[in-house]
Short mmCIF file of C-alpha atoms in Angstrom, two decimals:
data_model
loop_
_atom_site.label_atom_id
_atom_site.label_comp_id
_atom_site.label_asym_id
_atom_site.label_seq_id
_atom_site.Cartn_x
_atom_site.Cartn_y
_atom_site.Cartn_z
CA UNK A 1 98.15 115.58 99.90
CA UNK A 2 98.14 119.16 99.78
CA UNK A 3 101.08 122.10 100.52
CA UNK A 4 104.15 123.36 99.62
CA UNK A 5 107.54 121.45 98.07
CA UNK A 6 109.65 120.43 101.48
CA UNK A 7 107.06 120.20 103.65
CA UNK A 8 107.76 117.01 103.68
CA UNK A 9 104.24 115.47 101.38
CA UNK A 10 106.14 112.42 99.65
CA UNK A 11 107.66 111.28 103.02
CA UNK A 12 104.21 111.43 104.85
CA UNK A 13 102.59 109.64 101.67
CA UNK A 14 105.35 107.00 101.81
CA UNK A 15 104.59 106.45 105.59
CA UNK A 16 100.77 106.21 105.29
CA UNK A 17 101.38 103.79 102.47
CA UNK A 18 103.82 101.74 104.82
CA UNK A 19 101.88 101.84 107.57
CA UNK A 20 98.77 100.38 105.76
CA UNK A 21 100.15 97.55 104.25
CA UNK A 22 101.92 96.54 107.40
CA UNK A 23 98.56 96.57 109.00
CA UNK A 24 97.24 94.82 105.05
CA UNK A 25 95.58 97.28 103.97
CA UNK A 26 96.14 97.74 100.67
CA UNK A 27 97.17 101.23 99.57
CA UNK A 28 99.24 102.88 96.57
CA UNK A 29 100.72 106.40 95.92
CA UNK A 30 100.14 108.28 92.58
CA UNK A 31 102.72 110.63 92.65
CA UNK A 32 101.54 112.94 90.16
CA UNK A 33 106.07 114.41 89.48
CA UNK A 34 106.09 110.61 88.57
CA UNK A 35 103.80 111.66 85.03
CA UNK A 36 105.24 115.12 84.71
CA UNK A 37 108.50 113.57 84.64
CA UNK A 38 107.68 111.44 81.58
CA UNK A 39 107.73 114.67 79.46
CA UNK A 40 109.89 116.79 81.67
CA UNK A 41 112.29 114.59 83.24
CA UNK A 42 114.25 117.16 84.86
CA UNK A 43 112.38 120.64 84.72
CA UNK A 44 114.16 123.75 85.97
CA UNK A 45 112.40 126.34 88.19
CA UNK A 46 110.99 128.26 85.49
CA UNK A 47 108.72 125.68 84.32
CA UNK A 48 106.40 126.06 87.55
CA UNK A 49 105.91 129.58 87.26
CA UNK A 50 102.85 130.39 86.81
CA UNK A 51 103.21 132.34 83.86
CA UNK A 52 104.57 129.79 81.73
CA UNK A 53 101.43 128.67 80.26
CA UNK A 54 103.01 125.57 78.75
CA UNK A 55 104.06 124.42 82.04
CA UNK A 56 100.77 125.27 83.50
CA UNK A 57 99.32 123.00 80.54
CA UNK A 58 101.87 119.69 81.52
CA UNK A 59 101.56 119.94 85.16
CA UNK A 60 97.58 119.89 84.52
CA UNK A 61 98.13 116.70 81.96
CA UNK A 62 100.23 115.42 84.67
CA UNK A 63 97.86 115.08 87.13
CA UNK A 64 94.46 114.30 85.19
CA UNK A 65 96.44 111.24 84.05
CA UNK A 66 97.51 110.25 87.97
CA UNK A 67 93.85 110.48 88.71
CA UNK A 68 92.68 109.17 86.23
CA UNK A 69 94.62 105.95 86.76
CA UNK A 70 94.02 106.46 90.20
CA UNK A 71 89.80 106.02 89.48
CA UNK A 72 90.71 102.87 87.22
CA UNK A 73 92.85 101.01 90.09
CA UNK A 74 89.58 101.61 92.47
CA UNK A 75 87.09 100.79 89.93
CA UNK A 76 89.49 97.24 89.24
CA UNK A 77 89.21 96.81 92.86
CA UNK A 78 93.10 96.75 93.18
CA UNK A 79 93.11 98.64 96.99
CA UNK A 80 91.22 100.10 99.68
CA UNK A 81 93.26 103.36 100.01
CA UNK A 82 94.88 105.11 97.25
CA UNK A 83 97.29 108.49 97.59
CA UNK A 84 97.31 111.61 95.34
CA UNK A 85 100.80 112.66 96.21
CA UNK A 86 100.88 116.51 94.74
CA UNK A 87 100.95 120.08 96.15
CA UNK A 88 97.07 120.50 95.00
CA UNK A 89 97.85 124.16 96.82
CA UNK A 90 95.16 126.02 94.97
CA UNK A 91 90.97 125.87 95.91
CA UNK A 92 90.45 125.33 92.13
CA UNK A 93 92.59 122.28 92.28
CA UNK A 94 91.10 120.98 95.43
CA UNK A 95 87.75 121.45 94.19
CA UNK A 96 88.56 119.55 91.05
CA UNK A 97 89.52 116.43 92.70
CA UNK A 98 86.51 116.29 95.11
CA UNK A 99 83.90 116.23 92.40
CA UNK A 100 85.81 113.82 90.45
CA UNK A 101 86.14 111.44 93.46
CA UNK A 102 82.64 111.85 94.43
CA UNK A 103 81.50 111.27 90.59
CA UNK A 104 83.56 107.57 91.49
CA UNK A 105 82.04 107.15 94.53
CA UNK A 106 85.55 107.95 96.60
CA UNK A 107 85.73 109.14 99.60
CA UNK A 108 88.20 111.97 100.24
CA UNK A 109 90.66 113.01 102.89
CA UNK A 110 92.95 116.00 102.10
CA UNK A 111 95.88 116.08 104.30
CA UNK A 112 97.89 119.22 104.28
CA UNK A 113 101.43 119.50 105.27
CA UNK A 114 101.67 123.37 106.31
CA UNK A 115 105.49 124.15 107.75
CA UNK A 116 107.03 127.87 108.37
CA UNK A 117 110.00 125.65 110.36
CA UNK A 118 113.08 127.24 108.36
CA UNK A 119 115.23 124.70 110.10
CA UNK A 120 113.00 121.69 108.36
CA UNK A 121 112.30 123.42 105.76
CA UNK A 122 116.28 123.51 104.51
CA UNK A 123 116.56 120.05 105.49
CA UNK A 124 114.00 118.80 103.41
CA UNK A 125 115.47 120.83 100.70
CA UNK A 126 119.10 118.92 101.58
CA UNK A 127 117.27 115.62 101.20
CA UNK A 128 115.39 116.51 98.16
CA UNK A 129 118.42 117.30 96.40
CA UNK A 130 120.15 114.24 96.56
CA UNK A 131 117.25 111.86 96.86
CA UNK A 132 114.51 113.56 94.10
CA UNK A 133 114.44 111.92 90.54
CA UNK A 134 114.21 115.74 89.61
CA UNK A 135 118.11 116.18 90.53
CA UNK A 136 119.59 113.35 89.32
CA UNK A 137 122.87 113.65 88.48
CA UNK A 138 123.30 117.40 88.89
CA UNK A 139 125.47 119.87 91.21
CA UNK A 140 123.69 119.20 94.70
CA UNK A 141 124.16 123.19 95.28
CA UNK A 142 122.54 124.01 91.89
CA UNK A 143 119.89 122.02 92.45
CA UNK A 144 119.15 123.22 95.99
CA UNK A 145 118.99 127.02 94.69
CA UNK A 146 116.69 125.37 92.06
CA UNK A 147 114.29 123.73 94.02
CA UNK A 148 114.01 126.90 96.44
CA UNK A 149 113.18 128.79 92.96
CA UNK A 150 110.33 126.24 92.39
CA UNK A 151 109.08 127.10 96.21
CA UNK A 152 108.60 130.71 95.56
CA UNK A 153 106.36 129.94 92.39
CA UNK A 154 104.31 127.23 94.09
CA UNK A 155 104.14 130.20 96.92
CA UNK A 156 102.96 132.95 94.44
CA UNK A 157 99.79 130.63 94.08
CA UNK A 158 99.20 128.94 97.48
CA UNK A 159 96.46 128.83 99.25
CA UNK A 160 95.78 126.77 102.65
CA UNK A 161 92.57 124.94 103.44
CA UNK A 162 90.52 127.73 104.08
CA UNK A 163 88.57 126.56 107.83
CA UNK A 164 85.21 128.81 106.12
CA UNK A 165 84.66 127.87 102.85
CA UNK A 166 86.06 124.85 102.27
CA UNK A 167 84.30 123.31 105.43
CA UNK A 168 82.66 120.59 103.35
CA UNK A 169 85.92 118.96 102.62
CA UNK A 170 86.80 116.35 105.07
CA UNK A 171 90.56 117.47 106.36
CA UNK A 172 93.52 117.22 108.09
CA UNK A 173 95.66 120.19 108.61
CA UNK A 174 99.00 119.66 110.28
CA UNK A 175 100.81 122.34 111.12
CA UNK A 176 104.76 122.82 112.05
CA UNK A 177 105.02 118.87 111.70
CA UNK A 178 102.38 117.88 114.24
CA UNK A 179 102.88 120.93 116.99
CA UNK A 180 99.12 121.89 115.74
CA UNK A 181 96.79 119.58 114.28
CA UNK A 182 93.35 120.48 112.89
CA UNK A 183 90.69 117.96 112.32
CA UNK A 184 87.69 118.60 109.97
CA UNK A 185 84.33 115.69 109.37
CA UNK A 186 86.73 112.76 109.99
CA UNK A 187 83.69 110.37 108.17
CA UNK A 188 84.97 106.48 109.37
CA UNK A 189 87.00 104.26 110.93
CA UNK A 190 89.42 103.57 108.38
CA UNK A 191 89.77 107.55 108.11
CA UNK A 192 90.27 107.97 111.79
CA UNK A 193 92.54 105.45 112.06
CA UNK A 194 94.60 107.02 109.16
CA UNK A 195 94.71 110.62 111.25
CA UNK A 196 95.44 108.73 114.37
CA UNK A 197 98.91 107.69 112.55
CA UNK A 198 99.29 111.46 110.71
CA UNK A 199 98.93 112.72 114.49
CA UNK A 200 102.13 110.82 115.71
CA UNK A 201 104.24 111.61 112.72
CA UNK A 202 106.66 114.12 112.84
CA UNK A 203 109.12 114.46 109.42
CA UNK A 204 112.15 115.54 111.35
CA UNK A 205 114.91 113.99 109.72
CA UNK A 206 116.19 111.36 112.23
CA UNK A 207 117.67 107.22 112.11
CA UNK A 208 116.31 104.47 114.12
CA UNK A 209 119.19 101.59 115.24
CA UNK A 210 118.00 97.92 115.91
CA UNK A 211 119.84 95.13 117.02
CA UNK A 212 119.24 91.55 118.23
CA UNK A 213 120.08 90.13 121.13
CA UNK A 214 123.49 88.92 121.70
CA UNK A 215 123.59 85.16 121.33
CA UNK A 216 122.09 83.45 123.97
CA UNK A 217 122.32 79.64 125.54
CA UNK A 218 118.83 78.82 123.70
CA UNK A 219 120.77 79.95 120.10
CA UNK A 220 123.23 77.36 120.86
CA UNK A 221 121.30 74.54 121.86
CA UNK A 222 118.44 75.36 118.90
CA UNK A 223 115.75 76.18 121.44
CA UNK A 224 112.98 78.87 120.27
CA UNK A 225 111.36 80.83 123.24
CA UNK A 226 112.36 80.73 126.62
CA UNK A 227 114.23 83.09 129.32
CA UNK A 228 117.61 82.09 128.44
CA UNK A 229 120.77 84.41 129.31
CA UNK A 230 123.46 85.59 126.98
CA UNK A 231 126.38 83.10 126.15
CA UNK A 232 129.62 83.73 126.48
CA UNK A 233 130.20 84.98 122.67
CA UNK A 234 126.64 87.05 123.61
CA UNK A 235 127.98 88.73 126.45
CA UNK A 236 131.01 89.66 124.16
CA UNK A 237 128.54 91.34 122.11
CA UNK A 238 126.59 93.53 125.07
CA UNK A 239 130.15 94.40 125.76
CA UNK A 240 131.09 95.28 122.05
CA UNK A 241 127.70 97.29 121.53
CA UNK A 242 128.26 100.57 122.98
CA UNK A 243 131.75 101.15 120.52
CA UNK A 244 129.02 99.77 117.30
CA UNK A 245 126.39 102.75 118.61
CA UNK A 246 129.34 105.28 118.67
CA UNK A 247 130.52 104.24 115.51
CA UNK A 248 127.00 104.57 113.73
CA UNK A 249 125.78 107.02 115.35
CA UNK A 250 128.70 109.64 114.97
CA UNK A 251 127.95 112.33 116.46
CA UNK A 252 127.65 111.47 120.62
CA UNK A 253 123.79 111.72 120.19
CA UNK A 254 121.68 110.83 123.15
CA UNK A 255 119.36 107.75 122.38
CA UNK A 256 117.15 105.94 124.15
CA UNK A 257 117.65 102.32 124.66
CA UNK A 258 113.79 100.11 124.63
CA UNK A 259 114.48 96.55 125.26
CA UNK A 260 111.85 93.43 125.97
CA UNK A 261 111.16 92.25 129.10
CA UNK A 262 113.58 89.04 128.32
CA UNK A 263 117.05 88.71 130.12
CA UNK A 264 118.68 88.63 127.04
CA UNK A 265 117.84 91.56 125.60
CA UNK A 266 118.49 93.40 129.11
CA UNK A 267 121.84 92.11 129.59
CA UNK A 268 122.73 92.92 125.56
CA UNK A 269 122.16 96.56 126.64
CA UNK A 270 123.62 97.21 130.10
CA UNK A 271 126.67 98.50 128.89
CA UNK A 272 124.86 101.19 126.87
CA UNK A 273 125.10 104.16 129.65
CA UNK A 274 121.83 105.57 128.06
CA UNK A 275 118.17 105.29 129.66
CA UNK A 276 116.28 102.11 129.31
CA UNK A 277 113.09 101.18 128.93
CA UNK A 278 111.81 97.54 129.36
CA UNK A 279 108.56 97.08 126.74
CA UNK A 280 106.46 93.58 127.12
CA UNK A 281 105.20 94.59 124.21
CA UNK A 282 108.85 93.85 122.63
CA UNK A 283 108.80 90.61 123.99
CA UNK A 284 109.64 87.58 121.27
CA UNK A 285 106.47 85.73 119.63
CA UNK A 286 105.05 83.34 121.74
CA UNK A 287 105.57 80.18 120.76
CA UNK A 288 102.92 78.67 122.72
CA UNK A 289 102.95 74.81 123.42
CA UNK A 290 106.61 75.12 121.51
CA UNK A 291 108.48 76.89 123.93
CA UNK A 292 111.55 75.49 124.77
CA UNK A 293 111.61 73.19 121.85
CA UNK A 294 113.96 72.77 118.75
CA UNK A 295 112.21 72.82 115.31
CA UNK A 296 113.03 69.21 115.09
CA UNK A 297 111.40 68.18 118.07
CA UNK A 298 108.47 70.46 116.98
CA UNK A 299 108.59 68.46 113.56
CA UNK A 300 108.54 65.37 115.41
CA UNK A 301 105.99 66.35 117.99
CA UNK A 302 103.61 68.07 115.80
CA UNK A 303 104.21 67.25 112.32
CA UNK A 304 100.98 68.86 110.73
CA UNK A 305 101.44 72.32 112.88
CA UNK A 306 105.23 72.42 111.59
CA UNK A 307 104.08 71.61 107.93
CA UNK A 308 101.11 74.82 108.22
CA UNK A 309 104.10 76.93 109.87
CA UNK A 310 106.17 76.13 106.82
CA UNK A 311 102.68 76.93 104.42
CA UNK A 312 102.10 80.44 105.95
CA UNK A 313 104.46 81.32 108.82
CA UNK A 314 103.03 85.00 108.50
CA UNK A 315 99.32 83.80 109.76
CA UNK A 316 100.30 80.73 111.26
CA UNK A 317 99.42 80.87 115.03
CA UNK A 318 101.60 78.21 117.63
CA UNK A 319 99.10 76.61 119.91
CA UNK A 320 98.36 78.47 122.78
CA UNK A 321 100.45 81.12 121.64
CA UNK A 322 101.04 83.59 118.36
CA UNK A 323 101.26 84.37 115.05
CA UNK A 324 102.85 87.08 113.16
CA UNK A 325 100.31 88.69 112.53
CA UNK A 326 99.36 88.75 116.28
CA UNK A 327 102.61 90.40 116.47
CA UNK A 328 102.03 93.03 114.50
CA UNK A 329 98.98 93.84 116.30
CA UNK A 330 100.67 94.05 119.47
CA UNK A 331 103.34 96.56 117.86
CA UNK A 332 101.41 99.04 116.49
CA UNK A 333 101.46 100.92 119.75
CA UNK A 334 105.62 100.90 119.34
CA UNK A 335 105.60 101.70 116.11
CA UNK A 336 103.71 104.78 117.23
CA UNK A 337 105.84 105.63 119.08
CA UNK A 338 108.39 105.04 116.94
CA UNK A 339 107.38 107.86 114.37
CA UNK A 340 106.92 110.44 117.15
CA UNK A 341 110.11 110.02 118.98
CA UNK A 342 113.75 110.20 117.67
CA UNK A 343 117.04 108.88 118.54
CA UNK A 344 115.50 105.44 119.70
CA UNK A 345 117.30 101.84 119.74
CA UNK A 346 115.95 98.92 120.39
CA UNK A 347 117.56 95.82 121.95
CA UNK A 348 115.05 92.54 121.04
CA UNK A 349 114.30 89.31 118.96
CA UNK A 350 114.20 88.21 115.66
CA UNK A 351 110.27 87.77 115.03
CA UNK A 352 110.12 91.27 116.53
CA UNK A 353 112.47 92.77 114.59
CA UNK A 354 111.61 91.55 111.03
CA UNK A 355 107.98 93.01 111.98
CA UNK A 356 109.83 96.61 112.77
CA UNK A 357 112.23 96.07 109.63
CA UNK A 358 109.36 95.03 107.63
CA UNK A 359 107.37 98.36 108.51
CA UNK A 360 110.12 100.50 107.97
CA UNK A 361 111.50 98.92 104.13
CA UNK A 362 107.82 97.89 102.96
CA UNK A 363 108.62 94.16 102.78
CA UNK A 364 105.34 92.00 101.77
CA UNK A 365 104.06 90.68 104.94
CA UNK A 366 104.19 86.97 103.28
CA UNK A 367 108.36 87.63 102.99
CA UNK A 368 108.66 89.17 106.53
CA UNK A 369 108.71 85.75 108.42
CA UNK A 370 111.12 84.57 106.26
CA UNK A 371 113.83 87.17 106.29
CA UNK A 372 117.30 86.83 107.69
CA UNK A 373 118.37 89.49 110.88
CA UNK A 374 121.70 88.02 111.63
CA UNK A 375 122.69 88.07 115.49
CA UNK A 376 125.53 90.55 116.45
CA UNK A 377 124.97 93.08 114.29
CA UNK A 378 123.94 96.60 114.56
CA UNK A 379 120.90 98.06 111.75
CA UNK A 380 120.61 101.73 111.23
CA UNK A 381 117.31 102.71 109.27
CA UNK A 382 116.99 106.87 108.03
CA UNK A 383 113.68 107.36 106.54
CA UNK A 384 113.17 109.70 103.30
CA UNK A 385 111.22 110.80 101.23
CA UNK A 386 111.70 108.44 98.52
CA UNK A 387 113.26 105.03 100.27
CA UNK A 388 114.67 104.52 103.59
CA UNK A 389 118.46 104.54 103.84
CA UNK A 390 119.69 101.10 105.29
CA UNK A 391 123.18 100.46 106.85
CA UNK A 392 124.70 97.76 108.87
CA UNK A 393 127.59 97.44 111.39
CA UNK A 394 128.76 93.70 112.15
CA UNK A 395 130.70 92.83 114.90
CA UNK A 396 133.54 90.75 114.95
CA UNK A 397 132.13 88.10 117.09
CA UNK A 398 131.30 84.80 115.84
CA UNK A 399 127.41 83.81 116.36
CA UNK A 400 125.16 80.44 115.52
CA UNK A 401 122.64 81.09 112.49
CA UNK A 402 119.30 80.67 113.74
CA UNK A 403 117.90 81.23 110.41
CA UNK A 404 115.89 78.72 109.23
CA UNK A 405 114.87 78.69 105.21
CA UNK A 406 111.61 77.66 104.19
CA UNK A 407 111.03 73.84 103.53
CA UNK A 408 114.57 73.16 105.83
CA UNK A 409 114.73 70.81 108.82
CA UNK A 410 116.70 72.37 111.21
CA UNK A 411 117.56 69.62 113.82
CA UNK A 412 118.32 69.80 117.01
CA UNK A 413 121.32 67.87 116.87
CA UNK A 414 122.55 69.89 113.58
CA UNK A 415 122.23 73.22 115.90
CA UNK A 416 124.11 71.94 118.61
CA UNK A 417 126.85 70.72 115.94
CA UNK A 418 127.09 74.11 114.51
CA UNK A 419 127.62 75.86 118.42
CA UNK A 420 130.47 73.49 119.36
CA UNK A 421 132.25 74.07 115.52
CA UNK A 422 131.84 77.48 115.66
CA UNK A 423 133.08 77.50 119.56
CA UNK A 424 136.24 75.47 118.62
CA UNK A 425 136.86 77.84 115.84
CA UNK A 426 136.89 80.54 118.02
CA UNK A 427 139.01 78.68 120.41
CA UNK A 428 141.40 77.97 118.45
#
């Protein structure tokens, strides 16, 4: 990484990483304030001026022991794709870390975050202040006039990848978060693939909602797959989801609703008086030769297939129709278009969503398949730099589990059991 504090470096290294091991690749980020802030936990402005010679000397410690680990976790063969997450502003610096990559045999891709935006600019400087290990615990004003202190050292010494003479590095400039984008001997496909992503980034702050379906007739009766409309506690929902998106959302925002192509993701939404868009792409895994089925008839019917499911539900692939993984695949043009859009919510299913949550919170893909997105509830996500911010709205509507823990037998019968008790609760 290379540029200036708040331009937003950490949050594009934490995406990168993200986005690779969604796709399982495996990637890490040195963050090279991580070792500086073993000796200076919590260093004021002063001690990145560059006339403070014994800051000069920690910050340079700092990050010959991040690349230095950095060469040891390649050399151990622990990843494919490793991040030097620092404001390497200087042609000195830059220069350094090339010839100790190429003395490794690592190939190098300097992406620089260059922003004049004042608008982002302060709002990066809002989130860094209350999200940075550097602040914690102080006055979030204090450490705001602080960190724009530290800016106008790092600025004293910048310098941006100079087009002339450093031609021979291979590059990516992007320039007032993605409006300009400048490309320099992009080397391979795993490189291009990387600046494919950095092109559709944008680090606007900005929240992504998600929500299931509302129950459906098939959630009652067990059934995986299918067309099946809501029921009548999931048309409750659709008609309770417009009052959860005000409520979240706070502020009377426009978003933009993206549902599948399924009924029951259409009819969740109608009451949202926002545009829709229908994506088949957002469609539920297919479940192949299973559609239709309970996972106890699928037990019964094909015992060996349901025992592999259980083994490795992440690669596991229904006959004649998908796996997770296949999923996956098939999102990566959403999630695309996720990161270059804002003020998005999407309506859909539960395989579909724990591949979207699982992108966004960096859940192993081996856990994703098994995690629990409860119907009738509303998930806002707000990427930052250092996590992603996670809250949840439940309605007050009653819904059938459809969660199903790994080694269970989730019969027929027993989902049709749960419906009607839950119904007669509800009743009465």
């Amino acid at each position: 990484m290379v540029g200036l504090p708040a331009r937003g470096k950490s949050l594009i290294a934490t995406k990168v990483v993200r986005y690779l091991h969604w796709l399982s690749i495996t990637a890490k980020t040195f963050n090279v304030g991580q070792y500086r802030r073993t000796a200076t936990p919590t260093p004021s402005a002063d001690f990145f001026d560059t006339t403070n010679p014994e800051g000069e000397r920690l910050r340079r410690a700092a990050a010959e022991a991040a690349v230095n680990d950095m060469c040891k976790w390649f050399r151990d063969g622990k990843g494919l794709v490793a991040i030097l997450d620092a404001t390497n502003s200087s042609k000195t610096r830059r220069k350094w870390i090339q010839e100790r990559c190429q003395a490794e045999n690592i190939e190098t891709l300097f992406v620089e975050s260059k922003c004049d935006d004042e608008d982002i600019i302060m709002q990066n400087i809002l989130d860094v202040k209350t999200t940075s290990p550097d602040y914690a615990g102080q006055d979030p004003e204090l450490a705001a006039a602080d960190f724009r202190n530290r800016i106008r050292n790092y600025e004293k010494v910048y310098e941006t990848i100079d087009e002339t003479n450093e031609r021979n590095l291979t590059y990516v400039k992007l320039i007032d978060v993605g409006k300009q984008v400048i490309i320099n001997q992009i080397k391979d496909y795993l490189q291009s693939r990387v600046v494919y992503y950095l092109m559709n980034l944008h680090i606007k702050p900005r929240s992504i909602w998600l929500s299931r379906h509302g129950e459906s007739q098939y959630n009652l009766t067990g059934q995986i797959g299918g067309d099946a409309s809501l029921s009548d506690r999931g048309e409750l929902y659709a008609r309770k989801l417009p009052e959860l998106v005000q409520q979240s959302v706070g502020d009377g925002r426009k978003l933009t609703v993206w549902t599948s192509t399924l009924k029951r993701t259409i009819q969740t939404a109608r009451f949202l008086e926002f545009e829709k868009l229908e994506w088949k792409a957002l469609d539920e895994l297919d479940s192949g030769v299973c559609d239709g089925l309970t996972y106890g008839q699928i037990e019964e019917k094909y015992p060996d297939d349901f025992a592999q499911r259980d083994e490795d539900k992440y690669n596991y692939r229904y006959l004649g129709g998908e796996s997770y993984r296949d999923v996956v695949i098939r999102l990566e043009p959403i999630i695309m278009e996720l990161e270059r859009s804002e003020n998005i919510l999407i309506v859909t299913h539960q395989a579909i969503l724990r591949c979207i949550y699982a992108y966004f919170m960096n859940v192993p893909q081996e856990r994703s398949p098994w995690m629990e997105v409860p119907l009738h509830t509303l998930i806002k996500l707000t990427p930052k730099a250092y996590a992603t911010m996670e809250e949840r709205l439940k309605a007050d509507i009653p819904a059938v589990s459809t969660f199903r823990e790994k080694g269970s037998r989730a019969k027929h019968q027993e989902a049709q059991e749960a419906a009607q008790e839950a119904h007669d609760k509800q009743k009465a």
